[in-house]
PDB file of C-alpha atoms in Angstrom:
ATOM      1  CA  MET A 101      17.375  54.319   8.190  1.00 91.00           C
ATOM      2  CA  ALA A 102      17.624  51.383  10.583  1.00 96.00           C
ATOM      3  CA  VAL A 103      15.183  48.470  10.642  1.00 97.00           C
ATOM      4  CA  TRP A 104      14.136  46.657  13.821  1.00 98.00           C
ATOM      5  CA  LYS A 105      11.946  43.640  14.603  1.00 98.00           C
ATOM      6  CA  ILE A 106       9.731  44.427  17.623  1.00 98.00           C
ATOM      7  CA  LYS A 107       7.248  42.152  19.403  1.00 97.00           C
ATOM      8  CA  TYR A 108       4.068  43.826  20.658  1.00 97.00           C
ATOM      9  CA  ASP A 109       2.572  41.341  23.152  1.00 95.00           C
ATOM     10  CA  ASP A 110      -1.144  40.582  22.955  1.00 96.00           C
ATOM     11  CA  TRP A 111      -1.838  41.546  26.566  1.00 95.00           C
ATOM     12  CA  GLN A 112      -0.094  44.909  26.128  1.00 95.00           C
ATOM     13  CA  MET A 113      -2.274  45.698  23.086  1.00 97.00           C
ATOM     14  CA  GLU A 114      -5.482  44.362  24.649  1.00 96.00           C
ATOM     15  CA  CYS A 115      -4.918  46.329  27.862  1.00 94.00           C
ATOM     16  CA  CYS A 116      -4.204  49.815  26.626  1.00 90.00           C
ATOM     17  CA  GLY A 117      -2.681  49.667  23.154  1.00 94.00           C
ATOM     18  CA  GLU A 118      -3.934  51.512  20.109  1.00 95.00           C
ATOM     19  CA  PRO A 119      -4.066  49.448  16.896  1.00 97.00           C
ATOM     20  CA  PHE A 120      -1.805  50.731  14.118  1.00 98.00           C
ATOM     21  CA  SER A 121      -1.338  49.987  10.421  1.00 98.00           C
ATOM     22  CA  VAL A 122       1.489  49.552   7.942  1.00 98.00           C
ATOM     23  CA  GLY A 123       2.770  53.020   7.049  1.00 98.00           C
ATOM     24  CA  ASP A 124       1.849  54.599  10.412  1.00 98.00           C
ATOM     25  CA  GLU A 125       4.374  56.476  12.507  1.00 98.00           C
ATOM     26  CA  VAL A 126       4.456  55.060  16.058  1.00 98.00           C
ATOM     27  CA  ARG A 127       6.082  56.100  19.335  1.00 95.00           C
ATOM     28  CA  TRP A 128       6.883  53.227  21.690  1.00 94.00           C
ATOM     29  CA  GLN A 129       8.854  52.617  24.832  1.00 93.00           C
ATOM     30  CA  LEU A 130      10.835  49.421  24.377  1.00 95.00           C
ATOM     31  CA  ALA A 131      12.496  46.741  26.468  1.00 93.00           C
ATOM     32  CA  LEU A 132      15.056  44.120  25.424  1.00 94.00           C
ATOM     33  CA  ARG A 133      13.926  40.600  26.373  1.00 90.00           C
ATOM     34  CA  THR A 134      16.865  38.215  26.622  1.00 87.00           C
ATOM     35  CA  PRO A 135      16.803  34.437  26.069  1.00 82.00           C
ATOM     36  CA  GLU A 136      16.904  34.026  29.856  1.00 78.00           C
ATOM     37  CA  GLU A 137      13.688  36.039  30.068  1.00 79.00           C
ATOM     38  CA  GLY A 138      11.718  33.826  27.703  1.00 73.00           C
ATOM     39  CA  ALA A 139      12.851  34.951  24.247  1.00 77.00           C
ATOM     40  CA  ASP A 140      14.427  31.623  23.324  1.00 80.00           C
ATOM     41  CA  ALA A 141      16.717  31.571  20.310  1.00 84.00           C
ATOM     42  CA  ALA A 142      14.928  28.579  18.717  1.00 83.00           C
ATOM     43  CA  THR A 143      11.739  30.648  18.445  1.00 86.00           C
ATOM     44  CA  TRP A 144      12.954  34.244  18.249  1.00 89.00           C
ATOM     45  CA  GLY A 145      16.605  34.148  17.123  1.00 89.00           C
ATOM     46  CA  ASP A 146      15.766  35.436  13.629  1.00 93.00           C
ATOM     47  CA  SER A 147      14.199  38.527  15.232  1.00 94.00           C
ATOM     48  CA  PHE A 148      16.929  39.295  17.787  1.00 95.00           C
ATOM     49  CA  SER A 149      18.578  42.707  17.859  1.00 95.00           C
ATOM     50  CA  GLU A 150      22.089  43.535  18.988  1.00 95.00           C
ATOM     51  CA  LEU A 151      22.435  46.841  20.808  1.00 95.00           C
ATOM     52  CA  GLU A 152      24.999  48.564  23.006  1.00 95.00           C
ATOM     53  CA  PRO A 153      24.924  49.819  26.604  1.00 94.00           C
ATOM     54  CA  ALA A 154      23.656  53.392  26.920  1.00 91.00           C
ATOM     55  CA  GLY A 155      23.879  53.955  30.684  1.00 85.00           C
ATOM     56  CA  SER A 156      21.132  54.192  33.327  1.00 84.00           C
ATOM     57  CA  GLY A 157      19.850  50.674  32.560  1.00 89.00           C
ATOM     58  CA  LEU A 158      19.282  51.402  28.882  1.00 93.00           C
ATOM     59  CA  VAL A 159      20.565  49.883  25.658  1.00 95.00           C
ATOM     60  CA  ARG A 160      20.638  51.620  22.299  1.00 95.00           C
ATOM     61  CA  GLY A 161      20.994  51.129  18.566  1.00 96.00           C
ATOM     62  CA  PRO A 162      20.495  53.477  15.606  1.00 95.00           C
ATOM     63  CA  GLY A 163      17.186  55.268  16.238  1.00 95.00           C
ATOM     64  CA  ALA A 164      16.091  52.917  19.062  1.00 96.00           C
ATOM     65  CA  THR A 165      16.477  52.859  22.852  1.00 94.00           C
ATOM     66  CA  ALA A 166      15.288  50.067  25.157  1.00 94.00           C
ATOM     67  CA  LEU A 167      15.155  49.220  28.837  1.00 93.00           C
ATOM     68  CA  TRP A 168      17.557  46.468  29.923  1.00 90.00           C
ATOM     69  CA  THR A 169      15.264  44.259  32.024  1.00 84.00           C
ATOM     70  CA  SER A 170      17.628  41.429  32.921  1.00 81.00           C
ATOM     71  CA  GLY A 171      18.821  41.596  36.494  1.00 77.00           C
ATOM     72  CA  GLU A 172      22.366  41.007  35.309  1.00 77.00           C
ATOM     73  CA  ARG A 173      24.946  43.600  34.364  1.00 87.00           C
ATOM     74  CA  ILE A 174      24.551  44.812  30.772  1.00 91.00           C
ATOM     75  CA  PRO A 175      27.026  42.951  28.558  1.00 90.00           C
ATOM     76  CA  ALA A 176      29.192  44.743  25.979  1.00 91.00           C
ATOM     77  CA  ARG A 177      26.849  43.565  23.173  1.00 91.00           C
ATOM     78  CA  PRO A 178      23.369  42.896  24.602  1.00 93.00           C
ATOM     79  CA  VAL A 179      21.256  40.674  22.342  1.00 93.00           C
ATOM     80  CA  GLY A 180      17.568  39.829  22.564  1.00 93.00           C
ATOM     81  CA  LEU A 181      14.054  40.512  21.362  1.00 95.00           C
ATOM     82  CA  LEU A 182      12.869  44.122  21.380  1.00 96.00           C
ATOM     83  CA  THR A 183       9.368  44.420  22.866  1.00 95.00           C
ATOM     84  CA  VAL A 184       6.892  47.232  23.410  1.00 95.00           C
ATOM     85  CA  GLU A 185       6.758  47.870  27.158  1.00 90.00           C
ATOM     86  CA  ALA A 186       4.012  50.019  28.634  1.00 82.00           C
ATOM     87  CA  HIS A 187       3.704  48.371  32.059  1.00 79.00           C
ATOM     88  CA  GLY A 188       6.985  46.861  33.200  1.00 64.00           C
ATOM     89  CA  PRO A 189       9.743  48.158  35.427  1.00 58.00           C
ATOM     90  CA  GLY A 190      10.591  51.739  34.645  1.00 61.00           C
ATOM     91  CA  PRO A 191       9.016  52.157  31.195  1.00 53.00           C
ATOM     92  CA  HIS A 192       8.306  55.833  31.840  1.00 61.00           C
ATOM     93  CA  ASP A 193      12.046  56.461  32.164  1.00 75.00           C
ATOM     94  CA  VAL A 194      12.745  55.057  28.693  1.00 87.00           C
ATOM     95  CA  PRO A 195      12.857  57.496  25.768  1.00 90.00           C
ATOM     96  CA  GLU A 196      10.309  56.669  23.077  1.00 91.00           C
ATOM     97  CA  THR A 197      11.496  55.058  19.889  1.00 94.00           C
ATOM     98  CA  VAL A 198       9.819  56.715  16.908  1.00 96.00           C
ATOM     99  CA  GLY A 199       9.547  55.018  13.548  1.00 97.00           C
ATOM    100  CA  THR A 200       7.425  53.945  10.607  1.00 98.00           C
ATOM    101  CA  VAL A 201       5.700  50.548  10.566  1.00 98.00           C
ATOM    102  CA  ARG A 202       6.860  48.616   7.486  1.00 98.00           C
ATOM    103  CA  SER A 203       5.156  45.259   8.189  1.00 98.00           C
ATOM    104  CA  ILE A 204       2.946  43.576  10.781  1.00 98.00           C
ATOM    105  CA  GLN A 205       2.713  39.829  11.371  1.00 98.00           C
ATOM    106  CA  VAL A 206       0.342  38.179  13.860  1.00 97.00           C
ATOM    107  CA  VAL A 207       2.369  35.736  15.976  1.00 95.00           C
ATOM    108  CA  THR A 208       0.924  32.340  16.918  1.00 94.00           C
ATOM    109  CA  GLU A 209       2.926  30.158  19.322  1.00 91.00           C
ATOM    110  CA  GLY A 210       2.528  26.538  20.403  1.00 90.00           C
ATOM    111  CA  TYR A 211       2.083  25.709  24.087  1.00 88.00           C
ATOM    112  CA  ALA A 212       2.137  22.356  25.891  1.00 88.00           C
ATOM    113  CA  GLU A 213       1.173  21.413  29.432  1.00 89.00           C
ATOM    114  CA  THR A 214       4.186  21.425  31.737  1.00 90.00           C
ATOM    115  CA  HIS A 215       3.154  17.891  32.749  1.00 88.00           C
ATOM    116  CA  ALA A 216       0.100  15.799  31.866  1.00 84.00           C
ATOM    117  CA  GLY A 217      -3.093  17.153  33.401  1.00 80.00           C
ATOM    118  CA  SER A 218      -1.397  20.204  34.948  1.00 84.00           C
ATOM    119  CA  ARG A 219      -3.420  22.794  33.000  1.00 79.00           C
ATOM    120  CA  THR A 220      -0.261  24.915  33.225  1.00 88.00           C
ATOM    121  CA  TYR A 221       1.202  25.651  29.806  1.00 87.00           C
ATOM    122  CA  ALA A 222       4.680  26.633  28.632  1.00 87.00           C
ATOM    123  CA  PRO A 223       5.845  27.712  25.164  1.00 88.00           C
ATOM    124  CA  VAL A 224       7.167  24.971  22.886  1.00 89.00           C
ATOM    125  CA  ALA A 225      10.619  26.059  21.676  1.00 87.00           C
ATOM    126  CA  GLY A 226      10.688  26.752  17.955  1.00 89.00           C
ATOM    127  CA  GLU A 227       6.900  26.711  17.477  1.00 91.00           C
ATOM    128  CA  ARG A 228       6.045  30.083  16.005  1.00 92.00           C
ATOM    129  CA  TRP A 229       3.876  30.916  13.020  1.00 93.00           C
ATOM    130  CA  LEU A 230       3.537  34.345  11.399  1.00 96.00           C
ATOM    131  CA  ARG A 231       0.575  35.715   9.423  1.00 96.00           C
ATOM    132  CA  GLU A 232       0.963  38.998   7.520  1.00 98.00           C
ATOM    133  CA  VAL A 233      -1.712  41.658   8.194  1.00 98.00           C
ATOM    134  CA  ASP A 234      -2.127  45.335   7.289  1.00 98.00           C
ATOM    135  CA  THR A 235      -3.450  46.450  10.699  1.00 98.00           C
ATOM    136  CA  CYS A 236      -2.640  45.229  14.197  1.00 98.00           C
ATOM    137  CA  PRO A 237      -5.698  43.636  15.814  1.00 97.00           C
ATOM    138  CA  LYS A 238      -6.925  44.910  19.179  1.00 97.00           C
ATOM    139  CA  TRP A 239      -7.897  41.377  20.319  1.00 96.00           C
ATOM    140  CA  PHE A 240      -6.117  38.059  19.789  1.00 95.00           C
ATOM    141  CA  ALA A 241      -7.388  34.464  19.501  1.00 89.00           C
ATOM    142  CA  ASN A 242      -6.541  31.246  21.349  1.00 80.00           C
ATOM    143  CA  GLU A 243      -6.959  27.777  19.889  1.00 70.00           C
ATOM    144  CA  PRO A 244      -7.155  25.282  22.797  1.00 58.00           C
ATOM    145  CA  GLY A 245      -7.315  21.537  22.172  1.00 54.00           C
ATOM    146  CA  GLN A 246      -5.594  21.322  18.803  1.00 56.00           C
ATOM    147  CA  ALA A 247      -6.749  17.943  17.463  1.00 49.00           C
ATOM    148  CA  ARG A 248      -3.482  17.489  15.601  1.00 54.00           C
ATOM    149  CA  ARG A 249      -1.436  17.469  18.813  1.00 63.00           C
ATOM    150  CA  GLY A 250      -4.084  16.233  21.230  1.00 65.00           C
ATOM    151  CA  ARG A 251      -5.084  17.278  24.691  1.00 72.00           C
ATOM    152  CA  GLY A 252      -2.587  19.328  26.650  1.00 82.00           C
ATOM    153  CA  TYR A 253      -1.543  21.370  23.624  1.00 85.00           C
ATOM    154  CA  ARG A 254      -2.740  24.729  22.347  1.00 86.00           C
ATOM    155  CA  ARG A 255      -1.869  27.487  19.931  1.00 89.00           C
ATOM    156  CA  ASP A 256      -2.306  31.081  21.012  1.00 91.00           C
ATOM    157  CA  GLU A 257      -1.929  34.344  19.160  1.00 94.00           C
ATOM    158  CA  THR A 258       0.612  36.094  21.386  1.00 94.00           C
ATOM    159  CA  GLY A 259       0.821  39.479  19.682  1.00 96.00           C
ATOM    160  CA  VAL A 260       2.411  40.893  16.563  1.00 98.00           C
ATOM    161  CA  LEU A 261       5.930  41.064  15.177  1.00 98.00           C
ATOM    162  CA  VAL A 262       6.475  44.514  13.683  1.00 98.00           C
ATOM    163  CA  THR A 263       9.166  45.628  11.287  1.00 98.00           C
ATOM    164  CA  LEU A 264       9.888  49.220  12.323  1.00 98.00           C
ATOM    165  CA  GLU A 265      12.050  51.616  10.357  1.00 98.00           C
ATOM    166  CA  THR A 266      13.717  54.318  12.440  1.00 97.00           C
ATOM    167  CA  PRO A 267      15.637  57.324  11.152  1.00 93.00           C
ATOM    168  CA  VAL A 268      19.325  57.045  11.970  1.00 83.00           C
ATOM    169  CA  GLY A 269      20.635  60.055  13.803  1.00 67.00           C
ATOM    170  CA  ARG A 270      17.221  60.985  15.202  1.00 55.00           C
ATOM    171  CA  ARG A 271      17.421  60.990  18.955  1.00 56.00           C
ATOM    172  CA  PRO A 272      14.707  59.064  20.828  1.00 52.00           C
ATOM    173  CA  VAL A 273      12.026  61.264  22.364  1.00 56.00           C
ATOM    174  CA  SER A 274      12.122  61.546  26.141  1.00 54.00           C
ATOM    175  CA  PRO A 275       8.840  60.925  27.968  1.00 53.00           C
ATOM    176  CA  GLY A 276       6.721  64.051  28.238  1.00 50.00           C
ATOM    177  CA  GLN A 277       8.206  65.766  25.164  1.00 50.00           C
TER     178      GLN A 277
END
């Protein structure tokens, strides 16, 4: 068995996801989000996966296949955050990764205005909190105006971090199978 950390973004779940629980078998199409694509190491480094090129814009590890979304050439050892991808570029060409959910943690991240009064927010590097749950929620909460940090700061639930166990040697399932 191989174990992977996978982020399931709030908007992906809220749009068309189906909540799941610890112990469920799931079938997901994945993408690998690199630090250049917003998965900064200060926040997500402990959840990064290292895979290998698999051809046709894909990367692979034991029991898991993901879409390489960076515009750059795939390096010899691609590293980043695995994410569920139901909407992005080419997800229907990515074989499904099948596995058993071993844990689910709701992710809350800190955001600050890009400049005072802008009302445009960006993630604060390293600000991530995890809360263990048994079932993935369908809807996620936002906490604008955190008194502790003042105006121009917020905490948002941005999805869940899932520990997924995949059987080694089991080939990913191609779409439509």
